[in-house]
């Protein structure tokens, strides 16, 4: 099932790119299930399909989505893309801040 082509050249800070990846993943997952129509929005997905989509997105992006999904309130693929971009950006800022603080901690006398 994994299709890493969906994540190829996706800038996780660009909502349009992430939205295309999310939509493509949802269409792929739904196409694999009998009698499941192609989704127009997140409302068209049952909980099983949504979990499959999130797990596939985790595999292709190496992000932890399920554990963060509890606070998600969106309804569209774009809403989910914006949610992913938001915490991707926050994670990157935290990494940069931690990297900036690490040299100061090493230089401090004990």
PDB file of N, CA and C in Angstrom:
ATOM      1  N   UNK A   1       0.803  -1.201   0.000  1.00  0.00           N
ATOM      2  CA  UNK A   1       0.000   0.000   0.000  1.00  0.00           C
ATOM      3  C   UNK A   1       0.846   1.265   0.000  1.00  0.00           C
ATOM      4  N   UNK A   2       1.990   1.333   0.674  1.00  0.00           N
ATOM      5  CA  UNK A   2       2.748   2.575   0.688  1.00  0.00           C
ATOM      6  C   UNK A   2       3.116   3.036  -0.713  1.00  0.00           C
ATOM      7  N   UNK A   3       2.922   4.310  -0.929  1.00  0.00           N
ATOM      8  CA  UNK A   3       3.253   4.916  -2.208  1.00  0.00           C
ATOM      9  C   UNK A   3       4.059   6.166  -1.925  1.00  0.00           C
ATOM     10  N   UNK A   4       5.361   5.986  -1.784  1.00  0.00           N
ATOM     11  CA  UNK A   4       6.203   7.122  -1.440  1.00  0.00           C
ATOM     12  C   UNK A   4       6.257   8.168  -2.535  1.00  0.00           C
ATOM     13  N   UNK A   5       5.736   7.850  -3.727  1.00  0.00           N
ATOM     14  CA  UNK A   5       5.659   8.859  -4.773  1.00  0.00           C
ATOM     15  C   UNK A   5       4.761  10.011  -4.352  1.00  0.00           C
ATOM     16  N   UNK A   6       3.803   9.763  -3.466  1.00  0.00           N
ATOM     17  CA  UNK A   6       2.919  10.818  -3.004  1.00  0.00           C
ATOM     18  C   UNK A   6       3.677  11.868  -2.203  1.00  0.00           C
ATOM     19  N   UNK A   7       4.757  11.477  -1.564  1.00  0.00           N
ATOM     20  CA  UNK A   7       5.527  12.405  -0.744  1.00  0.00           C
ATOM     21  C   UNK A   7       6.720  12.987  -1.492  1.00  0.00           C
ATOM     22  N   UNK A   8       6.998  12.497  -2.687  1.00  0.00           N
ATOM     23  CA  UNK A   8       8.137  12.988  -3.445  1.00  0.00           C
ATOM     24  C   UNK A   8       7.954  14.463  -3.755  1.00  0.00           C
ATOM     25  N   UNK A   9       8.969  15.238  -3.447  1.00  0.00           N
ATOM     26  CA  UNK A   9       8.972  16.674  -3.737  1.00  0.00           C
ATOM     27  C   UNK A   9       7.875  17.444  -3.022  1.00  0.00           C
ATOM     28  N   UNK A  10       7.383  16.927  -1.907  1.00  0.00           N
ATOM     29  CA  UNK A  10       6.387  17.657  -1.123  1.00  0.00           C
ATOM     30  C   UNK A  10       7.113  18.470  -0.073  1.00  0.00           C
ATOM     31  N   UNK A  11       6.914  19.779  -0.139  1.00  0.00           N
ATOM     32  CA  UNK A  11       7.454  20.673   0.877  1.00  0.00           C
ATOM     33  C   UNK A  11       6.403  20.751   1.975  1.00  0.00           C
ATOM     34  N   UNK A  12       6.709  20.193   3.129  1.00  0.00           N
ATOM     35  CA  UNK A  12       5.736  20.127   4.206  1.00  0.00           C
ATOM     36  C   UNK A  12       5.454  21.472   4.848  1.00  0.00           C
ATOM     37  N   UNK A  13       6.026  22.532   4.295  1.00  0.00           N
ATOM     38  CA  UNK A  13       5.698  23.876   4.759  1.00  0.00           C
ATOM     39  C   UNK A  13       4.789  24.598   3.766  1.00  0.00           C
ATOM     40  N   UNK A  14       4.454  23.958   2.658  1.00  0.00           N
ATOM     41  CA  UNK A  14       3.588  24.558   1.642  1.00  0.00           C
ATOM     42  C   UNK A  14       2.228  23.862   1.649  1.00  0.00           C
ATOM     43  N   UNK A  15       1.201  24.609   2.005  1.00  0.00           N
ATOM     44  CA  UNK A  15      -0.134  24.035   2.160  1.00  0.00           C
ATOM     45  C   UNK A  15      -0.631  23.399   0.872  1.00  0.00           C
ATOM     46  N   UNK A  16      -0.411  24.037  -0.273  1.00  0.00           N
ATOM     47  CA  UNK A  16      -0.903  23.477  -1.539  1.00  0.00           C
ATOM     48  C   UNK A  16      -0.286  22.111  -1.819  1.00  0.00           C
ATOM     49  N   UNK A  17       1.018  21.972  -1.581  1.00  0.00           N
ATOM     50  CA  UNK A  17       1.696  20.691  -1.792  1.00  0.00           C
ATOM     51  C   UNK A  17       1.155  19.621  -0.852  1.00  0.00           C
ATOM     52  N   UNK A  18       0.989  19.985   0.398  1.00  0.00           N
ATOM     53  CA  UNK A  18       0.501  19.025   1.385  1.00  0.00           C
ATOM     54  C   UNK A  18      -0.953  18.653   1.088  1.00  0.00           C
ATOM     55  N   UNK A  19      -1.746  19.625   0.657  1.00  0.00           N
ATOM     56  CA  UNK A  19      -3.136  19.328   0.317  1.00  0.00           C
ATOM     57  C   UNK A  19      -3.220  18.312  -0.830  1.00  0.00           C
ATOM     58  N   UNK A  20      -2.374  18.473  -1.857  1.00  0.00           N
ATOM     59  CA  UNK A  20      -2.357  17.507  -2.965  1.00  0.00           C
ATOM     60  C   UNK A  20      -1.965  16.116  -2.471  1.00  0.00           C
ATOM     61  N   UNK A  21      -0.990  16.064  -1.562  1.00  0.00           N
ATOM     62  CA  UNK A  21      -0.560  14.784  -1.018  1.00  0.00           C
ATOM     63  C   UNK A  21      -1.686  14.143  -0.206  1.00  0.00           C
ATOM     64  N   UNK A  22      -2.363  14.919   0.636  1.00  0.00           N
ATOM     65  CA  UNK A  22      -3.453  14.398   1.461  1.00  0.00           C
ATOM     66  C   UNK A  22      -4.585  13.891   0.571  1.00  0.00           C
ATOM     67  N   UNK A  23      -4.974  14.686  -0.411  1.00  0.00           N
ATOM     68  CA  UNK A  23      -6.059  14.296  -1.320  1.00  0.00           C
ATOM     69  C   UNK A  23      -5.681  13.028  -2.093  1.00  0.00           C
ATOM     70  N   UNK A  24      -4.462  12.982  -2.605  1.00  0.00           N
ATOM     71  CA  UNK A  24      -4.002  11.812  -3.354  1.00  0.00           C
ATOM     72  C   UNK A  24      -3.981  10.558  -2.495  1.00  0.00           C
ATOM     73  N   UNK A  25      -3.576  10.709  -1.252  1.00  0.00           N
ATOM     74  CA  UNK A  25      -3.556   9.575  -0.336  1.00  0.00           C
ATOM     75  C   UNK A  25      -4.978   9.095  -0.059  1.00  0.00           C
ATOM     76  N   UNK A  26      -5.888  10.023   0.176  1.00  0.00           N
ATOM     77  CA  UNK A  26      -7.294   9.661   0.430  1.00  0.00           C
ATOM     78  C   UNK A  26      -7.888   8.957  -0.779  1.00  0.00           C
ATOM     79  N   UNK A  27      -7.622   9.457  -1.968  1.00  0.00           N
ATOM     80  CA  UNK A  27      -8.154   8.825  -3.182  1.00  0.00           C
ATOM     81  C   UNK A  27      -7.581   7.426  -3.364  1.00  0.00           C
ATOM     82  N   UNK A  28      -6.288   7.258  -3.066  1.00  0.00           N
ATOM     83  CA  UNK A  28      -5.651   5.957  -3.190  1.00  0.00           C
ATOM     84  C   UNK A  28      -6.263   4.957  -2.210  1.00  0.00           C
ATOM     85  N   UNK A  29      -6.430   5.362  -0.952  1.00  0.00           N
ATOM     86  CA  UNK A  29      -6.982   4.484   0.080  1.00  0.00           C
ATOM     87  C   UNK A  29      -8.422   4.096  -0.273  1.00  0.00           C
ATOM     88  N   UNK A  30      -9.217   5.058  -0.695  1.00  0.00           N
ATOM     89  CA  UNK A  30     -10.616   4.770  -1.020  1.00  0.00           C
ATOM     90  C   UNK A  30     -10.735   3.890  -2.266  1.00  0.00           C
ATOM     91  N   UNK A  31      -9.841   4.057  -3.221  1.00  0.00           N
ATOM     92  CA  UNK A  31      -9.876   3.244  -4.436  1.00  0.00           C
ATOM     93  C   UNK A  31      -9.587   1.776  -4.131  1.00  0.00           C
ATOM     94  N   UNK A  32      -8.863   1.506  -3.058  1.00  0.00           N
ATOM     95  CA  UNK A  32      -8.523   0.141  -2.672  1.00  0.00           C
ATOM     96  C   UNK A  32      -9.662  -0.581  -1.960  1.00  0.00           C
ATOM     97  N   UNK A  33     -10.692   0.162  -1.560  1.00  0.00           N
ATOM     98  CA  UNK A  33     -11.792  -0.415  -0.801  1.00  0.00           C
ATOM     99  C   UNK A  33     -13.031  -0.553  -1.692  1.00  0.00           C
ATOM    100  N   UNK A  34     -13.621  -1.733  -1.714  1.00  0.00           N
ATOM    101  CA  UNK A  34     -14.816  -1.913  -2.535  1.00  0.00           C
ATOM    102  C   UNK A  34     -15.980  -1.069  -2.017  1.00  0.00           C
ATOM    103  N   UNK A  35     -16.735  -0.540  -2.943  1.00  0.00           N
ATOM    104  CA  UNK A  35     -17.941   0.233  -2.627  1.00  0.00           C
ATOM    105  C   UNK A  35     -17.679   1.522  -1.850  1.00  0.00           C
ATOM    106  N   UNK A  36     -16.463   2.033  -1.892  1.00  0.00           N
ATOM    107  CA  UNK A  36     -16.166   3.312  -1.232  1.00  0.00           C
ATOM    108  C   UNK A  36     -15.937   4.350  -2.323  1.00  0.00           C
ATOM    109  N   UNK A  37     -16.816   5.361  -2.386  1.00  0.00           N
ATOM    110  CA  UNK A  37     -16.666   6.377  -3.425  1.00  0.00           C
ATOM    111  C   UNK A  37     -15.461   7.283  -3.158  1.00  0.00           C
ATOM    112  N   UNK A  38     -15.012   7.943  -4.198  1.00  0.00           N
ATOM    113  CA  UNK A  38     -13.915   8.891  -4.047  1.00  0.00           C
ATOM    114  C   UNK A  38     -14.387  10.054  -3.171  1.00  0.00           C
ATOM    115  N   UNK A  39     -13.595  10.429  -2.173  1.00  0.00           N
ATOM    116  CA  UNK A  39     -14.010  11.468  -1.231  1.00  0.00           C
ATOM    117  C   UNK A  39     -13.862  12.875  -1.816  1.00  0.00           C
ATOM    118  N   UNK A  40     -14.839  13.702  -1.511  1.00  0.00           N
ATOM    119  CA  UNK A  40     -14.765  15.123  -1.871  1.00  0.00           C
ATOM    120  C   UNK A  40     -14.236  15.951  -0.698  1.00  0.00           C
ATOM    121  N   UNK A  41     -14.434  15.448   0.523  1.00  0.00           N
ATOM    122  CA  UNK A  41     -13.967  16.121   1.735  1.00  0.00           C
ATOM    123  C   UNK A  41     -13.737  15.071   2.811  1.00  0.00           C
ATOM    124  N   UNK A  42     -13.283  15.494   3.954  1.00  0.00           N
ATOM    125  CA  UNK A  42     -13.053  14.572   5.059  1.00  0.00           C
ATOM    126  C   UNK A  42     -14.362  13.984   5.580  1.00  0.00           C
ATOM    127  N   UNK A  43     -15.473  14.703   5.393  1.00  0.00           N
ATOM    128  CA  UNK A  43     -16.776  14.196   5.819  1.00  0.00           C
ATOM    129  C   UNK A  43     -17.175  12.931   5.072  1.00  0.00           C
ATOM    130  N   UNK A  44     -16.616  12.724   3.900  1.00  0.00           N
ATOM    131  CA  UNK A  44     -16.950  11.545   3.096  1.00  0.00           C
ATOM    132  C   UNK A  44     -16.236  10.285   3.578  1.00  0.00           C
ATOM    133  N   UNK A  45     -15.369  10.418   4.558  1.00  0.00           N
ATOM    134  CA  UNK A  45     -14.561   9.291   5.025  1.00  0.00           C
ATOM    135  C   UNK A  45     -15.120   8.714   6.318  1.00  0.00           C
ATOM    136  N   UNK A  46     -15.146   7.391   6.397  1.00  0.00           N
ATOM    137  CA  UNK A  46     -15.493   6.778   7.675  1.00  0.00           C
ATOM    138  C   UNK A  46     -14.232   6.758   8.537  1.00  0.00           C
ATOM    139  N   UNK A  47     -14.393   6.398   9.800  1.00  0.00           N
ATOM    140  CA  UNK A  47     -13.248   6.458  10.716  1.00  0.00           C
ATOM    141  C   UNK A  47     -12.140   5.487  10.311  1.00  0.00           C
ATOM    142  N   UNK A  48     -12.504   4.322   9.791  1.00  0.00           N
ATOM    143  CA  UNK A  48     -11.510   3.353   9.340  1.00  0.00           C
ATOM    144  C   UNK A  48     -10.656   3.941   8.214  1.00  0.00           C
ATOM    145  N   UNK A  49     -11.305   4.552   7.239  1.00  0.00           N
ATOM    146  CA  UNK A  49     -10.570   5.160   6.115  1.00  0.00           C
ATOM    147  C   UNK A  49      -9.690   6.303   6.594  1.00  0.00           C
ATOM    148  N   UNK A  50     -10.196   7.089   7.530  1.00  0.00           N
ATOM    149  CA  UNK A  50      -9.421   8.224   8.031  1.00  0.00           C
ATOM    150  C   UNK A  50      -8.157   7.735   8.736  1.00  0.00           C
ATOM    151  N   UNK A  51      -8.279   6.691   9.532  1.00  0.00           N
ATOM    152  CA  UNK A  51      -7.096   6.150  10.213  1.00  0.00           C
ATOM    153  C   UNK A  51      -6.110   5.595   9.191  1.00  0.00           C
ATOM    154  N   UNK A  52      -6.607   4.893   8.181  1.00  0.00           N
ATOM    155  CA  UNK A  52      -5.720   4.377   7.135  1.00  0.00           C
ATOM    156  C   UNK A  52      -4.979   5.518   6.436  1.00  0.00           C
ATOM    157  N   UNK A  53      -5.684   6.587   6.159  1.00  0.00           N
ATOM    158  CA  UNK A  53      -5.069   7.741   5.491  1.00  0.00           C
ATOM    159  C   UNK A  53      -3.993   8.348   6.380  1.00  0.00           C
ATOM    160  N   UNK A  54      -4.307   8.538   7.648  1.00  0.00           N
ATOM    161  CA  UNK A  54      -3.315   9.110   8.561  1.00  0.00           C
ATOM    162  C   UNK A  54      -2.087   8.215   8.694  1.00  0.00           C
ATOM    163  N   UNK A  55      -2.300   6.907   8.766  1.00  0.00           N
ATOM    164  CA  UNK A  55      -1.159   5.993   8.855  1.00  0.00           C
ATOM    165  C   UNK A  55      -0.313   6.032   7.586  1.00  0.00           C
ATOM    166  N   UNK A  56      -0.958   6.092   6.434  1.00  0.00           N
ATOM    167  CA  UNK A  56      -0.215   6.187   5.173  1.00  0.00           C
ATOM    168  C   UNK A  56       0.559   7.504   5.100  1.00  0.00           C
ATOM    169  N   UNK A  57      -0.060   8.587   5.547  1.00  0.00           N
ATOM    170  CA  UNK A  57       0.641   9.876   5.577  1.00  0.00           C
ATOM    171  C   UNK A  57       1.825   9.823   6.537  1.00  0.00           C
ATOM    172  N   UNK A  58       1.662   9.136   7.657  1.00  0.00           N
ATOM    173  CA  UNK A  58       2.789   8.964   8.581  1.00  0.00           C
ATOM    174  C   UNK A  58       3.932   8.228   7.897  1.00  0.00           C
ATOM    175  N   UNK A  59       3.603   7.176   7.156  1.00  0.00           N
ATOM    176  CA  UNK A  59       4.633   6.403   6.462  1.00  0.00           C
ATOM    177  C   UNK A  59       5.354   7.222   5.410  1.00  0.00           C
ATOM    178  N   UNK A  60       4.634   8.042   4.685  1.00  0.00           N
ATOM    179  CA  UNK A  60       5.258   8.780   3.588  1.00  0.00           C
ATOM    180  C   UNK A  60       5.991  10.030   4.056  1.00  0.00           C
ATOM    181  N   UNK A  61       5.585  10.597   5.202  1.00  0.00           N
ATOM    182  CA  UNK A  61       6.204  11.845   5.651  1.00  0.00           C
ATOM    183  C   UNK A  61       7.105  11.688   6.864  1.00  0.00           C
ATOM    184  N   UNK A  62       7.036  10.530   7.528  1.00  0.00           N
ATOM    185  CA  UNK A  62       7.773  10.289   8.775  1.00  0.00           C
ATOM    186  C   UNK A  62       7.313  11.222   9.899  1.00  0.00           C
ATOM    187  N   UNK A  63       6.072  11.685   9.835  1.00  0.00           N
ATOM    188  CA  UNK A  63       5.490  12.518  10.888  1.00  0.00           C
ATOM    189  C   UNK A  63       4.590  11.665  11.769  1.00  0.00           C
ATOM    190  N   UNK A  64       4.417  12.068  13.003  1.00  0.00           N
ATOM    191  CA  UNK A  64       3.488  11.405  13.921  1.00  0.00           C
ATOM    192  C   UNK A  64       2.162  12.163  13.867  1.00  0.00           C
ATOM    193  N   UNK A  65       1.223  11.658  13.074  1.00  0.00           N
ATOM    194  CA  UNK A  65      -0.039  12.353  12.874  1.00  0.00           C
ATOM    195  C   UNK A  65      -1.146  11.891  13.821  1.00  0.00           C
ATOM    196  N   UNK A  66      -1.250  10.597  14.044  1.00  0.00           N
ATOM    197  CA  UNK A  66      -2.347  10.084  14.871  1.00  0.00           C
ATOM    198  C   UNK A  66      -2.344  10.690  16.266  1.00  0.00           C
ATOM    199  N   UNK A  67      -1.179  10.794  16.868  1.00  0.00           N
ATOM    200  CA  UNK A  67      -1.123  11.316  18.230  1.00  0.00           C
ATOM    201  C   UNK A  67      -1.474  12.798  18.303  1.00  0.00           C
ATOM    202  N   UNK A  68      -1.426  13.493  17.206  1.00  0.00           N
ATOM    203  CA  UNK A  68      -1.759  14.918  17.186  1.00  0.00           C
ATOM    204  C   UNK A  68      -3.157  15.193  16.646  1.00  0.00           C
ATOM    205  N   UNK A  69      -3.768  14.186  16.093  1.00  0.00           N
ATOM    206  CA  UNK A  69      -5.027  14.362  15.389  1.00  0.00           C
ATOM    207  C   UNK A  69      -6.194  14.671  16.321  1.00  0.00           C
ATOM    208  N   UNK A  70      -6.057  14.360  17.589  1.00  0.00           N
ATOM    209  CA  UNK A  70      -7.152  14.556  18.541  1.00  0.00           C
ATOM    210  C   UNK A  70      -7.669  15.997  18.545  1.00  0.00           C
ATOM    211  N   UNK A  71      -6.798  16.972  18.390  1.00  0.00           N
ATOM    212  CA  UNK A  71      -7.202  18.368  18.419  1.00  0.00           C
ATOM    213  C   UNK A  71      -7.669  18.916  17.088  1.00  0.00           C
ATOM    214  N   UNK A  72      -7.682  18.090  16.072  1.00  0.00           N
ATOM    215  CA  UNK A  72      -8.049  18.550  14.727  1.00  0.00           C
ATOM    216  C   UNK A  72      -9.556  18.785  14.632  1.00  0.00           C
ATOM    217  N   UNK A  73      -9.951  19.936  14.069  1.00  0.00           N
ATOM    218  CA  UNK A  73     -11.364  20.285  13.949  1.00  0.00           C
ATOM    219  C   UNK A  73     -11.792  20.546  12.515  1.00  0.00           C
ATOM    220  N   UNK A  74     -10.935  20.299  11.547  1.00  0.00           N
ATOM    221  CA  UNK A  74     -11.216  20.649  10.160  1.00  0.00           C
ATOM    222  C   UNK A  74     -12.195  19.720   9.465  1.00  0.00           C
ATOM    223  N   UNK A  75     -12.591  20.155   8.261  1.00  0.00           N
ATOM    224  CA  UNK A  75     -13.564  19.404   7.474  1.00  0.00           C
ATOM    225  C   UNK A  75     -13.080  19.091   6.062  1.00  0.00           C
ATOM    226  N   UNK A  76     -12.052  19.772   5.602  1.00  0.00           N
ATOM    227  CA  UNK A  76     -11.610  19.625   4.220  1.00  0.00           C
ATOM    228  C   UNK A  76     -10.179  19.099   4.175  1.00  0.00           C
ATOM    229  N   UNK A  77      -9.786  18.666   2.984  1.00  0.00           N
ATOM    230  CA  UNK A  77      -8.399  18.235   2.797  1.00  0.00           C
ATOM    231  C   UNK A  77      -7.447  19.400   3.063  1.00  0.00           C
ATOM    232  N   UNK A  78      -7.860  20.592   2.688  1.00  0.00           N
ATOM    233  CA  UNK A  78      -7.027  21.767   2.932  1.00  0.00           C
ATOM    234  C   UNK A  78      -6.870  22.024   4.429  1.00  0.00           C
ATOM    235  N   UNK A  79      -7.954  21.840   5.189  1.00  0.00           N
ATOM    236  CA  UNK A  79      -7.861  22.003   6.646  1.00  0.00           C
ATOM    237  C   UNK A  79      -6.822  21.043   7.235  1.00  0.00           C
ATOM    238  N   UNK A  80      -6.845  19.803   6.765  1.00  0.00           N
ATOM    239  CA  UNK A  80      -5.875  18.824   7.256  1.00  0.00           C
ATOM    240  C   UNK A  80      -4.462  19.215   6.823  1.00  0.00           C
ATOM    241  N   UNK A  81      -4.325  19.701   5.603  1.00  0.00           N
ATOM    242  CA  UNK A  81      -3.013  20.144   5.117  1.00  0.00           C
ATOM    243  C   UNK A  81      -2.493  21.302   5.966  1.00  0.00           C
ATOM    244  N   UNK A  82      -3.351  22.259   6.279  1.00  0.00           N
ATOM    245  CA  UNK A  82      -2.939  23.394   7.112  1.00  0.00           C
ATOM    246  C   UNK A  82      -2.538  22.923   8.510  1.00  0.00           C
ATOM    247  N   UNK A  83      -3.256  21.950   9.037  1.00  0.00           N
ATOM    248  CA  UNK A  83      -2.944  21.370  10.339  1.00  0.00           C
ATOM    249  C   UNK A  83      -1.556  20.736  10.312  1.00  0.00           C
ATOM    250  N   UNK A  84      -1.262  19.977   9.270  1.00  0.00           N
ATOM    251  CA  UNK A  84       0.042  19.320   9.132  1.00  0.00           C
ATOM    252  C   UNK A  84       1.152  20.358   8.990  1.00  0.00           C
ATOM    253  N   UNK A  85       0.929  21.362   8.159  1.00  0.00           N
ATOM    254  CA  UNK A  85       1.937  22.415   7.958  1.00  0.00           C
ATOM    255  C   UNK A  85       2.201  23.154   9.269  1.00  0.00           C
ATOM    256  N   UNK A  86       1.142  23.418  10.024  1.00  0.00           N
ATOM    257  CA  UNK A  86       1.289  24.153  11.284  1.00  0.00           C
ATOM    258  C   UNK A  86       2.206  23.408  12.247  1.00  0.00           C
ATOM    259  N   UNK A  87       1.940  22.122  12.479  1.00  0.00           N
ATOM    260  CA  UNK A  87       2.799  21.456  13.454  1.00  0.00           C
ATOM    261  C   UNK A  87       4.146  21.078  12.874  1.00  0.00           C
ATOM    262  N   UNK A  88       4.265  20.948  11.556  1.00  0.00           N
ATOM    263  CA  UNK A  88       5.579  20.733  10.950  1.00  0.00           C
ATOM    264  C   UNK A  88       6.459  21.957  11.184  1.00  0.00           C
ATOM    265  N   UNK A  89       5.874  23.125  10.998  1.00  0.00           N
ATOM    266  CA  UNK A  89       6.587  24.384  11.219  1.00  0.00           C
ATOM    267  C   UNK A  89       6.966  24.530  12.694  1.00  0.00           C
ATOM    268  N   UNK A  90       6.030  24.206  13.584  1.00  0.00           N
ATOM    269  CA  UNK A  90       6.321  24.277  15.019  1.00  0.00           C
ATOM    270  C   UNK A  90       7.443  23.325  15.401  1.00  0.00           C
ATOM    271  N   UNK A  91       7.414  22.112  14.862  1.00  0.00           N
ATOM    272  CA  UNK A  91       8.470  21.140  15.148  1.00  0.00           C
ATOM    273  C   UNK A  91       9.826  21.646  14.672  1.00  0.00           C
ATOM    274  N   UNK A  92       9.849  22.231  13.489  1.00  0.00           N
ATOM    275  CA  UNK A  92      11.107  22.749  12.941  1.00  0.00           C
ATOM    276  C   UNK A  92      11.646  23.882  13.806  1.00  0.00           C
ATOM    277  N   UNK A  93      10.763  24.755  14.265  1.00  0.00           N
ATOM    278  CA  UNK A  93      11.187  25.850  15.134  1.00  0.00           C
ATOM    279  C   UNK A  93      11.740  25.322  16.457  1.00  0.00           C
ATOM    280  N   UNK A  94      11.094  24.287  17.013  1.00  0.00           N
ATOM    281  CA  UNK A  94      11.586  23.683  18.252  1.00  0.00           C
ATOM    282  C   UNK A  94      12.966  23.064  18.053  1.00  0.00           C
ATOM    283  N   UNK A  95      13.176  22.388  16.914  1.00  0.00           N
ATOM    284  CA  UNK A  95      14.486  21.794  16.623  1.00  0.00           C
ATOM    285  C   UNK A  95      15.557  22.871  16.509  1.00  0.00           C
ATOM    286  N   UNK A  96      15.227  23.959  15.820  1.00  0.00           N
ATOM    287  CA  UNK A  96      16.186  25.048  15.660  1.00  0.00           C
ATOM    288  C   UNK A  96      16.509  25.690  16.999  1.00  0.00           C
ATOM    289  N   UNK A  97      15.486  25.861  17.835  1.00  0.00           N
ATOM    290  CA  UNK A  97      15.712  26.455  19.148  1.00  0.00           C
ATOM    291  C   UNK A  97      16.571  25.534  20.011  1.00  0.00           C
ATOM    292  N   UNK A  98      16.296  24.243  19.971  1.00  0.00           N
ATOM    293  CA  UNK A  98      17.087  23.285  20.745  1.00  0.00           C
ATOM    294  C   UNK A  98      18.532  23.260  20.256  1.00  0.00           C
ATOM    295  N   UNK A  99      18.720  23.339  18.942  1.00  0.00           N
ATOM    296  CA  UNK A  99      20.074  23.344  18.383  1.00  0.00           C
ATOM    297  C   UNK A  99      20.819  24.609  18.790  1.00  0.00           C
ATOM    298  N   UNK A 100      20.113  25.728  18.848  1.00  0.00           N
ATOM    299  CA  UNK A 100      20.744  26.986  19.239  1.00  0.00           C
ATOM    300  C   UNK A 100      21.109  26.984  20.716  1.00  0.00           C
ATOM    301  N   UNK A 101      20.311  26.320  21.540  1.00  0.00           N
ATOM    302  CA  UNK A 101      20.569  26.281  22.977  1.00  0.00           C
ATOM    303  C   UNK A 101      21.638  25.259  23.347  1.00  0.00           C
ATOM    304  N   UNK A 102      21.819  24.225  22.558  1.00  0.00           N
ATOM    305  CA  UNK A 102      22.780  23.168  22.872  1.00  0.00           C
ATOM    306  C   UNK A 102      24.207  23.690  23.034  1.00  0.00           C
ATOM    307  N   UNK A 103      24.708  24.549  22.136  1.00  0.00           N
ATOM    308  CA  UNK A 103      26.091  25.049  22.331  1.00  0.00           C
ATOM    309  C   UNK A 103      26.234  25.862  23.608  1.00  0.00           C
ATOM    310  N   UNK A 104      25.195  26.608  23.979  1.00  0.00           N
ATOM    311  CA  UNK A 104      25.263  27.397  25.216  1.00  0.00           C
ATOM    312  C   UNK A 104      25.339  26.498  26.442  1.00  0.00           C
ATOM    313  N   UNK A 105      24.585  25.388  26.428  1.00  0.00           N
ATOM    314  CA  UNK A 105      24.608  24.460  27.546  1.00  0.00           C
ATOM    315  C   UNK A 105      25.970  23.793  27.690  1.00  0.00           C
ATOM    316  N   UNK A 106      26.602  23.483  26.560  1.00  0.00           N
ATOM    317  CA  UNK A 106      27.924  22.837  26.595  1.00  0.00           C
ATOM    318  C   UNK A 106      28.988  23.810  27.077  1.00  0.00           C
ATOM    319  N   UNK A 107      28.830  25.104  26.800  1.00  0.00           N
ATOM    320  CA  UNK A 107      29.826  26.103  27.166  1.00  0.00           C
ATOM    321  C   UNK A 107      29.692  26.526  28.621  1.00  0.00           C
ATOM    322  N   UNK A 108      28.560  26.264  29.239  1.00  0.00           N
ATOM    323  CA  UNK A 108      28.336  26.681  30.629  1.00  0.00           C
ATOM    324  C   UNK A 108      29.162  25.828  31.573  1.00  0.00           C
ATOM    325  N   UNK A 109      29.853  26.460  32.515  1.00  0.00           N
ATOM    326  CA  UNK A 109      30.613  25.682  33.512  1.00  0.00           C
ATOM    327  C   UNK A 109      29.632  25.008  34.478  1.00  0.00           C
ATOM    328  N   UNK A 110      30.021  23.865  34.928  1.00  0.00           N
ATOM    329  CA  UNK A 110      29.164  23.081  35.834  1.00  0.00           C
ATOM    330  C   UNK A 110      29.528  23.328  37.253  1.00  0.00           C
TER     331      UNK A 110
END
